[in-house]
mmCIF file of C-alpha atoms in Angstrom:
data_model
loop_
_atom_site.group_PDB
_atom_site.id
_atom_site.type_symbol
_atom_site.label_atom_id
_atom_site.label_comp_id
_atom_site.label_asym_id
_atom_site.label_seq_id
_atom_site.Cartn_x
_atom_site.Cartn_y
_atom_site.Cartn_z
ATOM 1 C CA UNK G 24 38.574 4.329 160.630
ATOM 2 C CA UNK G 25 37.820 7.128 158.156
ATOM 3 C CA UNK G 26 38.983 10.578 159.103
ATOM 4 C CA UNK G 27 36.699 13.554 159.496
ATOM 5 C CA UNK G 28 37.963 14.835 156.148
ATOM 6 C CA UNK G 29 36.996 11.601 154.406
ATOM 7 C CA UNK G 30 33.545 11.741 155.976
ATOM 8 C CA UNK G 31 33.183 15.356 154.868
ATOM 9 C CA UNK G 32 34.256 14.367 151.349
ATOM 10 C CA UNK G 33 31.596 11.642 151.235
ATOM 11 C CA UNK G 34 28.920 13.996 152.557
ATOM 12 C CA UNK G 35 29.810 16.675 150.006
ATOM 13 C CA UNK G 36 29.736 14.054 147.260
ATOM 14 C CA UNK G 37 26.236 13.071 148.397
ATOM 15 C CA UNK G 38 25.168 16.708 148.386
ATOM 16 C CA UNK G 39 26.561 17.141 144.882
ATOM 17 C CA UNK G 40 24.710 13.998 143.783
ATOM 18 C CA UNK G 41 21.356 15.143 145.151
ATOM 19 C CA UNK G 42 21.811 18.615 143.657
ATOM 20 C CA UNK G 43 22.654 17.211 140.242
ATOM 21 C CA UNK G 44 20.026 14.460 140.100
ATOM 22 C CA UNK G 45 17.005 15.556 142.133
ATOM 23 C CA UNK G 46 14.898 18.338 140.627
ATOM 24 C CA UNK G 47 12.730 18.711 143.731
ATOM 25 C CA UNK G 48 15.816 19.217 145.903
ATOM 26 C CA UNK G 49 17.096 21.937 143.573
ATOM 27 C CA UNK G 50 13.721 23.697 143.683
ATOM 28 C CA UNK G 51 13.561 23.450 147.484
ATOM 29 C CA UNK G 52 17.133 24.758 147.722
ATOM 30 C CA UNK G 53 16.328 27.776 145.564
ATOM 31 C CA UNK G 54 13.210 28.524 147.607
ATOM 32 C CA UNK G 55 15.250 28.161 150.814
ATOM 33 C CA UNK G 56 17.877 30.632 149.620
ATOM 34 C CA UNK G 57 15.183 33.128 148.591
ATOM 35 C CA UNK G 58 13.428 32.804 151.958
ATOM 36 C CA UNK G 59 16.698 33.359 153.824
ATOM 37 C CA UNK G 60 17.563 36.394 151.694
ATOM 38 C CA UNK G 61 14.090 37.851 152.232
ATOM 39 C CA UNK G 62 14.321 37.214 155.984
ATOM 40 C CA UNK G 63 17.676 38.986 156.141
ATOM 41 C CA UNK G 64 16.432 41.916 154.045
ATOM 42 C CA UNK G 65 13.428 42.547 156.269
ATOM 43 C CA UNK G 66 15.549 42.001 159.369
ATOM 44 C CA UNK G 67 13.568 39.387 161.255
ATOM 45 C CA UNK G 68 14.570 38.680 164.835
ATOM 46 C CA UNK G 69 17.393 36.221 165.450
ATOM 47 C CA UNK G 70 15.195 33.628 167.141
ATOM 48 C CA UNK G 71 12.774 33.644 164.205
ATOM 49 C CA UNK G 72 15.685 33.324 161.782
ATOM 50 C CA UNK G 73 16.959 30.312 163.704
ATOM 51 C CA UNK G 74 13.481 28.766 163.493
ATOM 52 C CA UNK G 75 13.391 29.341 159.735
ATOM 53 C CA UNK G 76 16.830 27.813 159.309
ATOM 54 C CA UNK G 77 15.820 24.769 161.354
ATOM 55 C CA UNK G 78 12.713 24.086 159.287
ATOM 56 C CA UNK G 79 14.651 24.643 156.048
ATOM 57 C CA UNK G 80 17.322 22.150 157.115
ATOM 58 C CA UNK G 81 14.605 19.696 158.194
ATOM 59 C CA UNK G 82 12.919 19.827 154.794
ATOM 60 C CA UNK G 83 16.164 19.563 152.818
ATOM 61 C CA UNK G 84 17.349 16.680 155.014
ATOM 62 C CA UNK G 85 14.039 14.854 154.611
ATOM 63 C CA UNK G 86 14.244 15.314 150.849
ATOM 64 C CA UNK G 87 17.761 13.823 150.821
ATOM 65 C CA UNK G 88 16.561 10.913 152.967
ATOM 66 C CA UNK G 89 13.564 10.458 150.662
ATOM 67 C CA UNK G 90 15.819 10.352 147.594
ATOM 68 C CA UNK G 91 18.228 7.894 149.206
ATOM 69 C CA UNK G 92 15.504 5.473 150.290
ATOM 70 C CA UNK G 93 13.757 5.731 146.907
ATOM 71 C CA UNK G 94 16.996 4.668 145.209
ATOM 72 C CA UNK G 95 17.418 1.804 147.645
ATOM 73 C CA UNK G 96 13.823 0.667 147.087
ATOM 74 C CA UNK G 97 14.309 0.856 143.309
ATOM 75 C CA UNK G 98 17.433 -1.281 143.626
ATOM 76 C CA UNK G 99 15.786 -3.884 145.871
ATOM 77 C CA UNK G 100 12.459 -3.981 144.029
ATOM 78 C CA UNK G 101 13.131 -3.198 140.356
ATOM 79 C CA UNK G 102 9.606 -4.291 139.438
ATOM 80 C CA UNK G 103 6.757 -2.279 140.880
ATOM 81 C CA UNK G 104 5.695 -3.841 144.150
ATOM 82 C CA UNK G 105 2.918 -2.476 146.347
ATOM 83 C CA UNK G 106 5.205 -2.346 149.413
ATOM 84 C CA UNK G 107 7.832 -0.435 147.446
ATOM 85 C CA UNK G 108 5.182 2.034 146.355
ATOM 86 C CA UNK G 109 3.965 2.405 149.942
ATOM 87 C CA UNK G 110 7.485 3.116 151.194
ATOM 88 C CA UNK G 111 7.913 5.842 148.591
ATOM 89 C CA UNK G 112 4.488 7.296 149.366
ATOM 90 C CA UNK G 113 5.221 7.359 153.100
ATOM 91 C CA UNK G 114 8.481 9.195 152.565
ATOM 92 C CA UNK G 115 6.788 11.675 150.251
ATOM 93 C CA UNK G 116 4.170 12.231 152.958
ATOM 94 C CA UNK G 117 6.912 13.059 155.474
ATOM 95 C CA UNK G 118 8.338 15.686 153.128
ATOM 96 C CA UNK G 119 4.838 17.039 152.491
ATOM 97 C CA UNK G 120 4.063 17.376 156.209
ATOM 98 C CA UNK G 121 7.343 19.175 156.856
ATOM 99 C CA UNK G 122 6.656 21.468 153.897
ATOM 100 C CA UNK G 123 3.178 22.317 155.181
ATOM 101 C CA UNK G 124 4.693 23.044 158.589
ATOM 102 C CA UNK G 125 7.276 25.287 156.901
ATOM 103 C CA UNK G 126 4.533 27.237 155.146
ATOM 104 C CA UNK G 127 2.721 27.736 158.458
ATOM 105 C CA UNK G 128 5.969 28.893 160.080
ATOM 106 C CA UNK G 129 6.545 31.214 157.122
ATOM 107 C CA UNK G 130 3.152 32.832 157.614
ATOM 108 C CA UNK G 131 3.841 33.283 161.324
ATOM 109 C CA UNK G 132 7.280 34.788 160.711
ATOM 110 C CA UNK G 133 6.523 37.010 157.734
ATOM 111 C CA UNK G 134 2.985 38.200 158.503
#
């Protein structure tokens, strides 16, 4: 049974992989850092900060999940197949919905 340290090593390796290979994840990460810095500068309330952090983690986690499943689909269906395309589109839609929700939350928090 792998130790906690091995699991952490694997998770950090996955994070390094997504940061080095996925442009959209890097962009989302930069935006997330800027939003957090701005929130800290203006001194938003703790409960609002927690809400922002939750939605940021949700979006970044969905993007990682999206990237992982896209790679799996590409491996299983190297030729373009309509089901493979649908799977990718559905995952992209999940990220889009979470991003729209984040924008709405951002307006509520910052305005």
